[in-house]
Coordinates of C-alpha atoms in Angstrom, one line a residue:
T1 CA 0.0 0.0 -0.1
A2 CA 1.3 3.5 -0.9
A3 CA 2.3 5.7 2.1
A4 CA 0.0 8.7 2.8
L5 CA 0.8 11.8 1.1
D6 CA 0.8 14.1 4.0
G7 CA 0.6 14.1 7.9
W8 CA 4.3 13.2 8.5
D9 CA 6.6 14.9 11.1
Y10 CA 9.7 14.0 9.0
I11 CA 10.3 12.6 5.7
V12 CA 14.0 10.9 5.6
I13 CA 15.3 10.3 2.0
G14 CA 17.6 7.3 1.7
A15 CA 17.5 4.2 3.7
G16 CA 21.2 3.4 4.0
A17 CA 23.5 3.6 7.0
A18 CA 22.5 7.2 8.1
G19 CA 18.9 7.1 7.1
L20 CA 18.0 3.8 8.7
V21 CA 19.5 4.9 11.8
N22 CA 18.1 8.5 11.8
A23 CA 14.5 7.5 10.8
V24 CA 14.4 4.8 13.6
R25 CA 15.7 6.9 16.2
L26 CA 13.4 10.0 15.2
A27 CA 10.4 7.4 15.4
E28 CA 11.4 6.1 18.6
R29 CA 11.3 9.7 19.9
G30 CA 7.6 9.7 19.2
N31 CA 7.7 11.4 15.6
K32 CA 5.7 10.1 12.7
V33 CA 8.5 9.3 10.1
L34 CA 8.2 8.4 6.2
L35 CA 11.5 6.8 5.2
L36 CA 11.9 6.8 1.3
E37 CA 14.2 4.4 -0.4
R38 CA 14.8 4.5 -4.2
G39 CA 15.7 0.8 -4.6
G40 CA 14.2 -2.4 -3.4
P41 CA 15.0 -5.0 -0.8
S42 CA 18.4 -6.6 -0.2
L43 CA 18.7 -9.0 2.8
Y44 CA 16.2 -11.9 2.9
D45 CA 14.3 -10.8 5.8
S46 CA 13.8 -7.5 4.0
G47 CA 12.2 -9.3 1.1
G48 CA 15.5 -9.6 -1.0
R49 CA 15.9 -12.9 -3.2
W50 CA 19.3 -12.7 -4.9
Q51 CA 20.1 -16.3 -4.7
S52 CA 22.0 -18.9 -6.8
D53 CA 20.3 -22.0 -8.0
W54 CA 21.3 -24.2 -5.2
M55 CA 20.0 -21.7 -2.7
K56 CA 16.6 -21.6 -4.4
A57 CA 16.4 -25.3 -4.6
A58 CA 17.3 -25.8 -1.0
N59 CA 14.7 -22.9 0.1
A60 CA 17.6 -21.0 1.7
T61 CA 16.6 -18.1 3.9
F62 CA 19.6 -16.0 2.9
T63 CA 20.7 -14.0 -0.2
A64 CA 24.2 -13.1 -1.6
F65 CA 23.8 -9.9 0.6
D66 CA 23.4 -11.8 3.7
L67 CA 26.4 -14.1 3.3
W68 CA 29.8 -12.7 4.1
S69 CA 31.5 -15.2 1.8
L70 CA 29.5 -13.7 -1.1
A71 CA 30.0 -10.1 0.0
A72 CA 32.4 -9.3 -2.7
M73 CA 30.1 -10.4 -5.7
S74 CA 28.2 -7.2 -5.4
Y75 CA 31.2 -5.1 -6.2
S76 CA 31.6 -6.6 -9.8
T77 CA 27.9 -6.7 -10.8
R78 CA 25.5 -4.0 -11.5
G79 CA 22.9 -6.8 -11.2
D80 CA 22.0 -9.8 -12.6
L81 CA 18.8 -8.9 -10.6
S82 CA 15.5 -7.6 -11.5
D83 CA 16.3 -4.6 -9.1
P84 CA 19.8 -3.1 -9.8
I85 CA 22.2 -2.9 -7.0
Y86 CA 23.6 0.4 -8.0
C87 CA 22.4 3.8 -9.2
S88 CA 22.5 3.9 -13.0
Q89 CA 22.8 7.7 -13.3
V90 CA 26.0 7.6 -11.1
T91 CA 29.5 7.1 -12.7
E92 CA 30.9 5.6 -9.4
L93 CA 29.5 2.7 -7.4
A94 CA 26.7 4.1 -5.4
A95 CA 24.2 1.6 -4.0
C96 CA 20.4 2.2 -4.6
I97 CA 19.1 -0.5 -2.5
L98 CA 17.7 -1.0 1.0
G99 CA 20.5 -0.7 3.3
G100 CA 22.6 1.3 0.8
G101 CA 26.4 0.8 1.0
S102 CA 26.1 -1.1 4.4
V103 CA 24.7 -4.3 2.6
V104 CA 27.0 -4.3 -0.4
N105 CA 30.4 -3.4 1.5
A106 CA 32.8 -5.5 3.5
G107 CA 31.0 -4.8 6.7
Q108 CA 34.1 -3.6 8.4
H109 CA 33.0 -1.9 11.5
F110 CA 35.7 0.5 12.9
H111 CA 34.9 2.9 15.7
P112 CA 36.7 6.3 14.9
P113 CA 39.4 7.2 17.4
D114 CA 38.4 10.1 19.7
R115 CA 41.2 12.2 18.2
Y116 CA 39.3 12.3 14.8
W117 CA 36.3 14.0 16.5
D118 CA 38.6 16.3 18.6
R119 CA 40.7 17.4 15.6
Y120 CA 38.3 18.0 12.9
Y121 CA 34.7 18.8 14.4
P122 CA 33.2 21.9 16.0
D123 CA 32.1 22.3 19.5
G124 CA 29.1 19.9 20.3
W125 CA 30.6 17.2 18.1
K126 CA 33.8 16.5 20.0
A127 CA 34.6 12.9 21.2
A128 CA 32.9 13.6 24.7
D129 CA 29.8 14.7 22.9
M130 CA 29.9 11.6 20.5
V131 CA 29.8 9.0 23.3
A132 CA 26.1 8.3 23.5
A133 CA 25.7 8.1 19.8
Q134 CA 28.6 5.7 19.3
D135 CA 27.6 3.7 22.3
E136 CA 24.1 3.1 20.8
V137 CA 25.7 2.0 17.5
S138 CA 27.9 -0.4 19.3
A139 CA 25.0 -1.8 21.2
R140 CA 22.7 -2.4 18.2
C141 CA 25.4 -3.3 15.8
P142 CA 28.4 -4.9 17.8
A143 CA 31.7 -5.6 16.1
S144 CA 33.6 -9.0 16.1
P145 CA 36.3 -10.6 14.1
I146 CA 34.5 -13.9 14.3
T147 CA 31.5 -14.4 12.1
S148 CA 30.5 -18.0 12.9
P149 CA 28.5 -18.3 16.1
D150 CA 30.2 -21.5 16.9
G151 CA 33.6 -19.7 16.8
T152 CA 34.8 -21.3 13.6
E153 CA 37.5 -19.5 11.9
A154 CA 38.9 -19.8 8.5
H155 CA 42.1 -18.6 6.8
I156 CA 43.6 -17.4 10.0
E157 CA 46.9 -18.8 9.1
I158 CA 48.0 -15.6 7.4
Y159 CA 47.6 -13.7 10.6
P160 CA 50.7 -14.9 12.5
V161 CA 52.7 -14.4 9.5
L162 CA 51.7 -10.6 9.4
K163 CA 51.9 -10.3 13.1
D164 CA 55.6 -11.2 13.1
I165 CA 56.3 -8.7 10.2
F166 CA 54.7 -5.9 11.9
L167 CA 56.0 -6.6 15.3
S168 CA 59.6 -6.5 13.6
M169 CA 58.5 -2.9 12.7
N170 CA 57.7 -2.0 16.3
F171 CA 53.9 -2.0 15.9
T172 CA 51.7 -3.0 18.7
E173 CA 48.9 -5.6 18.5
V174 CA 45.6 -4.3 19.7
V175 CA 41.9 -5.8 20.2
T176 CA 40.6 -3.9 17.4
E177 CA 36.8 -3.6 18.5
V178 CA 37.9 -2.5 22.2
E179 CA 41.1 -0.4 21.7
Y180 CA 39.8 1.7 19.0
N181 CA 41.9 4.7 20.1
K182 CA 45.0 3.0 19.1
K183 CA 45.4 3.7 15.5
E184 CA 49.0 4.9 15.4
K185 CA 51.3 2.0 14.8
N186 CA 48.9 -0.8 15.5
F187 CA 47.7 -4.0 14.2
G188 CA 44.8 -6.4 14.8
R189 CA 42.0 -8.6 13.7
D190 CA 39.6 -7.2 11.1
V191 CA 36.0 -6.7 12.7
F192 CA 32.7 -6.9 11.2
Y193 CA 29.1 -5.9 12.1
T194 CA 28.1 -9.7 12.2
V195 CA 25.1 -11.4 13.7
H196 CA 23.8 -14.9 13.6
G197 CA 26.5 -15.9 11.2
Q198 CA 25.5 -13.5 8.5
R199 CA 25.5 -9.6 7.9
G200 CA 24.3 -7.5 10.7
G201 CA 24.7 -3.7 10.2
P202 CA 21.9 -0.9 10.4
L203 CA 19.4 -2.7 8.4
R204 CA 19.3 -5.5 11.0
G205 CA 20.5 -3.8 14.1
Y206 CA 18.0 -0.9 13.7
F207 CA 15.2 -2.0 11.6
L208 CA 14.7 -5.8 11.0
D209 CA 15.6 -7.1 14.3
R210 CA 14.0 -4.3 16.3
P211 CA 10.3 -4.0 17.5
F212 CA 7.9 -2.7 15.2
L213 CA 7.3 1.0 15.2
P214 CA 3.8 1.9 13.9
N215 CA 4.9 5.6 13.4
L216 CA 7.6 4.7 11.1
T217 CA 6.8 3.7 7.5
L218 CA 9.4 2.5 5.0
Q219 CA 8.4 2.8 1.3
M220 CA 10.9 1.3 -1.4
Y221 CA 11.0 2.1 -5.1
T222 CA 10.4 5.7 -4.7
K223 CA 12.8 8.3 -6.4
V224 CA 12.7 11.7 -5.0
D225 CA 13.4 14.2 -7.7
N226 CA 13.6 17.4 -5.8
L227 CA 12.5 19.4 -2.8
V228 CA 9.2 21.6 -2.6
R229 CA 10.4 24.8 -0.9
E230 CA 9.3 28.4 -0.4
G231 CA 12.4 30.4 0.3
G232 CA 14.1 28.5 3.1
I233 CA 11.0 26.5 4.1
I234 CA 10.6 23.0 2.8
T235 CA 7.1 21.9 2.6
G236 CA 7.6 18.4 0.9
V237 CA 9.1 16.4 -1.8
N238 CA 8.4 15.7 -5.5
A239 CA 8.9 11.9 -6.0
T240 CA 8.2 9.2 -8.4
Y241 CA 6.7 6.0 -7.0
R242 CA 6.5 2.9 -9.1
G243 CA 6.2 5.3 -12.2
T244 CA 3.6 7.7 -10.6
R245 CA 4.5 11.2 -9.7
V246 CA 3.5 12.2 -6.2
V247 CA 4.2 14.8 -3.7
Y248 CA 4.8 14.0 -0.1
R249 CA 4.4 16.7 2.6
S250 CA 6.0 17.0 6.0
N251 CA 7.1 19.5 8.6
V252 CA 10.7 18.5 8.2
V253 CA 12.8 16.7 5.4
V254 CA 16.0 14.9 6.3
L255 CA 18.4 14.0 3.4
A256 CA 20.4 10.7 3.8
A257 CA 20.8 9.7 0.2
G258 CA 24.7 9.6 0.3
V259 CA 27.2 11.8 -1.4
F260 CA 26.0 10.9 -4.8
G261 CA 22.3 11.2 -3.9
T262 CA 22.1 14.1 -1.6
S263 CA 24.2 16.6 -3.8
P264 CA 22.0 16.2 -6.9
L265 CA 18.8 16.6 -4.9
L266 CA 20.1 19.8 -3.6
F267 CA 21.1 21.0 -7.0
N268 CA 17.8 20.1 -8.3
S269 CA 16.2 22.3 -5.5
G270 CA 18.1 25.4 -6.2
I271 CA 20.7 24.8 -3.5
G272 CA 24.3 24.4 -4.3
P273 CA 27.1 26.2 -6.3
Q274 CA 25.9 28.5 -8.9
D275 CA 27.5 26.5 -11.9
M276 CA 25.6 23.3 -10.7
L277 CA 22.3 25.2 -10.2
Q278 CA 22.6 26.7 -13.7
L279 CA 23.4 23.2 -15.1
A280 CA 20.6 21.7 -13.3
A281 CA 18.2 24.2 -14.8
K282 CA 19.5 23.6 -18.4
L283 CA 18.9 19.8 -17.6
G284 CA 15.3 20.7 -16.7
R285 CA 15.7 19.5 -13.1
N286 CA 16.1 22.8 -11.1
H287 CA 12.9 24.8 -11.6
Y288 CA 13.6 27.5 -9.0
A289 CA 14.2 30.9 -10.2
A290 CA 17.7 32.4 -9.9
D291 CA 16.7 34.9 -7.3
D292 CA 15.6 32.0 -5.2
W293 CA 18.5 30.0 -5.3
I294 CA 20.6 29.4 -2.1
I295 CA 24.3 29.4 -3.1
S296 CA 26.2 26.9 -1.1
P297 CA 29.3 24.7 -1.4
V298 CA 27.2 21.6 -1.9
G299 CA 29.6 18.8 -3.5
K300 CA 32.8 20.6 -2.8
G301 CA 35.8 19.0 -1.3
V302 CA 34.7 15.3 -1.3
Y303 CA 37.2 12.8 -0.1
D304 CA 37.7 9.1 -0.8
N305 CA 40.4 6.7 0.2
P306 CA 43.0 5.9 -2.5
A307 CA 43.6 2.2 -2.7
I308 CA 46.8 0.5 -3.9
P309 CA 47.1 -3.1 -4.9
V310 CA 49.7 -5.0 -2.9
Q311 CA 50.0 -8.8 -3.4
I312 CA 52.4 -11.1 -1.8
D313 CA 53.1 -14.9 -2.3
H314 CA 53.6 -16.7 0.8
P315 CA 53.1 -20.6 1.2
V316 CA 50.7 -20.5 4.1
A317 CA 48.0 -18.6 2.3
K318 CA 45.3 -20.8 1.1
I319 CA 42.8 -20.1 -1.6
Y320 CA 39.6 -18.4 -0.5
N321 CA 37.1 -19.6 -3.4
V322 CA 34.2 -17.3 -3.4
S323 CA 32.7 -18.8 -6.6
E324 CA 32.6 -22.2 -4.9
V325 CA 30.0 -20.9 -2.6
W326 CA 27.8 -19.6 -5.1
Y327 CA 28.0 -22.3 -7.5
N328 CA 28.9 -25.6 -6.0
P329 CA 29.4 -25.5 -2.2
Q330 CA 31.3 -28.4 -0.5
E331 CA 29.6 -30.8 1.9
P332 CA 29.4 -30.4 5.0
F333 CA 29.8 -26.6 4.7
K334 CA 26.8 -26.4 2.5
D335 CA 24.7 -27.8 5.4
E336 CA 26.4 -25.8 8.1
I337 CA 25.5 -22.4 6.4
L338 CA 22.0 -23.6 5.3
F339 CA 20.9 -24.8 8.7
N340 CA 23.1 -23.3 11.3
R341 CA 24.7 -20.3 9.7
T342 CA 28.1 -21.6 10.9
G343 CA 31.3 -22.8 9.3
P344 CA 33.7 -21.3 6.9
Y345 CA 30.9 -20.1 4.5
T346 CA 30.0 -17.3 7.2
F347 CA 33.7 -16.0 6.6
Y348 CA 34.5 -13.0 4.4
G349 CA 38.2 -13.6 4.1
R350 CA 39.6 -10.4 5.5
V351 CA 41.7 -11.2 8.6
F352 CA 44.3 -8.6 9.4
V353 CA 44.1 -4.7 9.7
M354 CA 46.9 -2.2 10.5
W355 CA 47.1 1.6 11.0
Y356 CA 50.2 3.7 10.7
D357 CA 50.4 7.3 11.4
V358 CA 53.0 8.6 9.0
P359 CA 54.6 12.0 9.8
V360 CA 55.3 13.8 6.5
T361 CA 56.6 17.2 5.6
N362 CA 54.6 19.7 3.4
N363 CA 56.8 20.7 0.8
I364 CA 54.9 24.0 0.5
T365 CA 54.7 25.2 4.1
N366 CA 57.6 23.1 5.2
T367 CA 55.6 21.8 8.2
T368 CA 55.0 18.5 9.4
T369 CA 51.7 16.8 9.3
T370 CA 50.4 13.2 10.0
I371 CA 48.4 11.1 7.8
T372 CA 47.2 7.6 8.6
A373 CA 48.1 4.6 6.2
Q374 CA 45.8 1.5 6.6
A375 CA 46.2 -1.9 5.2
I376 CA 43.7 -4.8 5.2
C377 CA 45.0 -8.4 4.3
S378 CA 43.1 -11.5 3.2
P379 CA 44.0 -14.7 1.3
S380 CA 43.6 -14.5 -2.5
S381 CA 40.2 -15.7 -3.9
T382 CA 42.0 -17.0 -7.1
L383 CA 45.4 -18.2 -6.2
G384 CA 46.6 -20.4 -3.4
G385 CA 49.9 -19.2 -2.1
R386 CA 49.0 -15.7 -2.3
L387 CA 47.6 -13.0 -0.1
G388 CA 46.4 -9.5 -0.7
C389 CA 47.0 -6.5 1.5
P390 CA 45.6 -3.4 -0.3
W391 CA 47.2 -0.3 1.1
Y392 CA 45.1 3.0 1.9
V393 CA 45.6 6.4 3.3
G394 CA 43.0 8.1 5.2
E395 CA 42.7 10.4 8.1
G396 CA 44.8 13.7 7.4
I397 CA 44.7 13.4 3.5
Q398 CA 44.7 16.7 1.7
S399 CA 43.5 15.5 -1.8
S400 CA 39.7 16.0 -2.6
A401 CA 37.4 16.7 -5.6
D402 CA 33.9 17.8 -6.4
I403 CA 30.4 16.1 -6.9
V404 CA 29.0 17.4 -10.0
Y405 CA 26.5 17.0 -12.9
T406 CA 28.1 16.1 -16.2
P407 CA 26.7 18.2 -19.2
D408 CA 24.6 15.0 -20.1
G409 CA 23.2 14.8 -16.5
L410 CA 25.2 12.0 -14.8
V411 CA 26.3 12.4 -11.3
S412 CA 30.2 12.3 -11.3
V413 CA 33.4 13.4 -9.7
R414 CA 35.1 16.4 -11.0
G415 CA 38.9 16.6 -10.4
N416 CA 41.3 14.0 -8.9
P417 CA 40.6 13.0 -5.4
Y418 CA 43.7 10.7 -5.0
F419 CA 47.3 12.1 -4.6
S420 CA 46.5 15.4 -6.0
D421 CA 47.5 17.6 -3.2
P422 CA 50.0 20.3 -4.2
A423 CA 52.3 19.6 -1.3
G424 CA 52.5 15.9 -2.1
A425 CA 52.0 14.8 1.3
D426 CA 49.4 12.1 0.6
L427 CA 51.6 10.2 -1.9
R428 CA 54.8 10.5 0.4
A429 CA 52.9 8.9 3.3
A430 CA 51.5 6.2 1.2
A431 CA 54.9 5.4 -0.5
R432 CA 57.0 5.6 2.8
S433 CA 54.6 3.2 4.8
L434 CA 54.3 0.7 1.9
S435 CA 58.0 0.6 1.3
E436 CA 58.8 0.1 5.1
F437 CA 56.4 -3.0 5.0
L438 CA 57.9 -4.5 1.9
V439 CA 61.4 -4.2 3.2
A440 CA 60.3 -5.5 6.7
G441 CA 58.5 -8.3 5.3
R442 CA 61.5 -9.7 3.3
R443 CA 63.7 -9.1 6.3
A444 CA 61.4 -11.0 8.8
D445 CA 60.2 -13.8 6.6
P446 CA 62.5 -15.4 3.7
R447 CA 59.1 -16.9 2.4
F448 CA 57.5 -13.4 2.0
S449 CA 57.7 -12.7 -1.7
P450 CA 56.1 -9.5 -3.2
V451 CA 54.3 -9.8 -6.4
A452 CA 52.8 -6.3 -6.7
P453 CA 54.6 -4.1 -6.7
D454 CA 57.1 -6.1 -8.6
P455 CA 60.5 -5.8 -7.0
A456 CA 62.2 -6.1 -10.4
T457 CA 60.6 -3.0 -11.5
Y458 CA 59.9 -1.0 -8.3
D459 CA 62.7 -1.5 -5.7
P460 CA 60.9 -1.8 -2.3
A461 CA 63.6 0.2 -0.5
D462 CA 63.3 3.0 -2.9
V463 CA 60.5 5.3 -1.8
D464 CA 60.4 7.3 -5.0
A465 CA 60.0 3.9 -7.0
I466 CA 57.2 3.0 -4.8
A467 CA 55.4 6.2 -5.3
R468 CA 55.6 5.6 -9.1
Y469 CA 54.1 2.2 -8.6
I470 CA 51.4 4.0 -6.5
N471 CA 50.6 6.5 -9.3
A472 CA 50.5 3.8 -11.9
T473 CA 48.1 1.6 -10.2
R474 CA 46.1 3.3 -7.5
T475 CA 42.1 3.2 -7.7
G476 CA 39.4 4.5 -5.3
N477 CA 37.7 2.7 -2.5
N478 CA 34.1 4.2 -2.8
H479 CA 34.6 5.5 0.7
W480 CA 33.1 8.8 -0.4
Q481 CA 32.5 11.6 2.4
G482 CA 32.6 15.4 2.9
S483 CA 30.4 16.7 0.3
T484 CA 28.0 18.7 2.5
K485 CA 30.4 19.4 5.4
L486 CA 29.2 20.2 8.9
G487 CA 30.4 23.2 10.6
D488 CA 29.5 26.2 13.1
K489 CA 27.9 29.3 12.1
E490 CA 31.2 30.9 11.5
D491 CA 31.8 28.4 8.7
D492 CA 28.4 29.1 7.0
G493 CA 28.9 28.2 3.4
T494 CA 26.2 30.6 2.3
K495 CA 28.5 33.4 3.6
G496 CA 31.8 32.1 2.1
G497 CA 32.6 29.2 4.4
R498 CA 33.2 25.6 3.7
A499 CA 30.0 24.2 5.6
V500 CA 26.7 23.1 4.1
V501 CA 25.2 22.1 7.5
D502 CA 25.3 23.7 11.0
T503 CA 25.9 21.7 14.2
D504 CA 22.3 20.7 14.5
C505 CA 22.7 19.1 10.9
K506 CA 20.4 21.7 9.4
V507 CA 21.3 23.1 5.9
F508 CA 22.3 26.8 6.2
G509 CA 19.9 29.1 4.5
T510 CA 17.0 26.9 5.3
D511 CA 14.5 26.5 8.3
N512 CA 13.7 22.8 8.2
L513 CA 16.1 20.8 5.9
Y514 CA 18.6 18.6 7.3
I515 CA 21.5 16.2 6.2
T516 CA 22.7 13.1 8.0
D517 CA 24.7 11.0 5.6
A518 CA 28.5 10.7 4.9
G519 CA 28.5 14.1 3.2
I520 CA 28.7 15.9 6.6
A521 CA 32.0 14.6 7.4
T522 CA 34.4 17.4 7.9
R523 CA 37.6 15.4 6.9
M524 CA 38.5 11.8 5.9
T525 CA 38.0 9.3 8.8
T526 CA 40.7 7.0 9.9
S527 CA 39.0 3.8 8.6
N528 CA 36.1 2.4 6.6
P529 CA 33.3 5.0 7.2
V530 CA 30.1 2.9 8.0
Y531 CA 30.6 3.2 11.8
M532 CA 31.0 6.9 11.6
V533 CA 28.0 7.3 9.2
M534 CA 25.8 5.5 11.6
S535 CA 27.1 7.7 14.3
F536 CA 26.0 10.7 12.2
G537 CA 22.4 9.1 12.0
E538 CA 22.4 8.8 15.8
K539 CA 23.8 12.3 16.6
C540 CA 21.7 14.1 14.1
A541 CA 18.5 12.5 15.3
E542 CA 19.4 13.8 18.8
R543 CA 20.2 17.4 17.5
I544 CA 17.4 17.5 15.1
H545 CA 14.7 16.2 17.7
A546 CA 16.0 18.7 20.3
S547 CA 16.2 21.5 18.0
R548 CA 12.7 21.1 16.6
S549 CA 11.1 20.5 20.1
S550 CA 12.8 23.8 21.4
D551 CA 11.2 25.5 18.4
K552 CA 7.7 24.5 19.2

């Protein structure tokens, strides 16, 4: 049944990591909430049915989204499904499905260190202010390195090999899910939001596994085109529900459509940089008169983790065969996953994670800054005797780009967000940390044999050579954030600042429009961002409800 057109306290747009959390928490505070999702279901319990032939024949109650062992499949397909996984109008991978990126990603669940909030966020958003929000995220979506309920672990054999190498580099081992503040020169087990041997996360922890809320309505297959506004007052949204144009009315609208969904919605609604509002008008999507535009730095300065492929041959590594799970599962592993959600098919593959705060000199200002390198290691899915340790840099990076419309109306990235900072600090941090690892690995373990970068072409001890390898091979990681930054009133983007939303998550220049997704990040986070984004959902629900209640 289609949702009611009016009578809502809040409309939340986007049922991803932020939107699910935000909508549920607003509803739990007694508000009547409509949650609109462009895509269809994902996890089995949400109505999703992406299954292989053997799963269908066995009447399995899980999908490829539910099983950790099949999580990587969603990266390489835009569907083989009646409902596409990714948004077709976006040039990057942006999930258009219930749960958003949290149901297609690796499910890694890293609590940001306190320093991240204290360094980069305004008053009201410091580490002490984030405790309640983050505690709630941890309680509803706990992190664990062990995905099988019976404690079964698979492919753990690579962990002690890597442990010895990093200990030789004077790193310290940590319990990742507990010692979250130790991300300077540390390593530990990779951790996931896992529950009952399958994917957990916000869709389960906040929605499917929680008590029914009669004042919260989720409606899928609803594409929001733009906002209905009069000056700075938002009165509703123009949407298309299963091919029919509709207008939904509410007192407040919250955008949680992710960096590639929220930015174009704002462009279409006359909010953003002038060039994008002009282009949106030319495309027939922004119908607001120029004198009603709200000029704001929407889409500006978006970040992503650069990803560098690193492959090592080592005899202890065993093949992690993902295609086997989909096409021809082994007995008894098949029965274990089918009936008990236990065994190796509950396992994703990622075992080891490290963080390294790399001090680098800014060649322009001649000052020293710190950039955090991260590696996540797993056995190969195609070759026995090989492991992958893709290398990233995160917190502290200077490179960024912009979210824009292309002339033909696609949502895309303008500029180079990877190793493009004029000072060259991002690249030096990545090259130095990777060089140190490759040299230490060969020194600590004679069986350690780098394949990529190839030591015959790129001398592991030569930081400049490793930098050339990085520039030749780097990709992105789809951890986009920072396109609608949060800031205090002194940073108001409508007055020349860099912030799009204030500390209550309200869009500057409006009275009742809020953003709660990854776009409000002020800087790149230390690790994979889903935990941070869920924390945004929590914190913004708290701030929005409090500010709206005080206005009444």
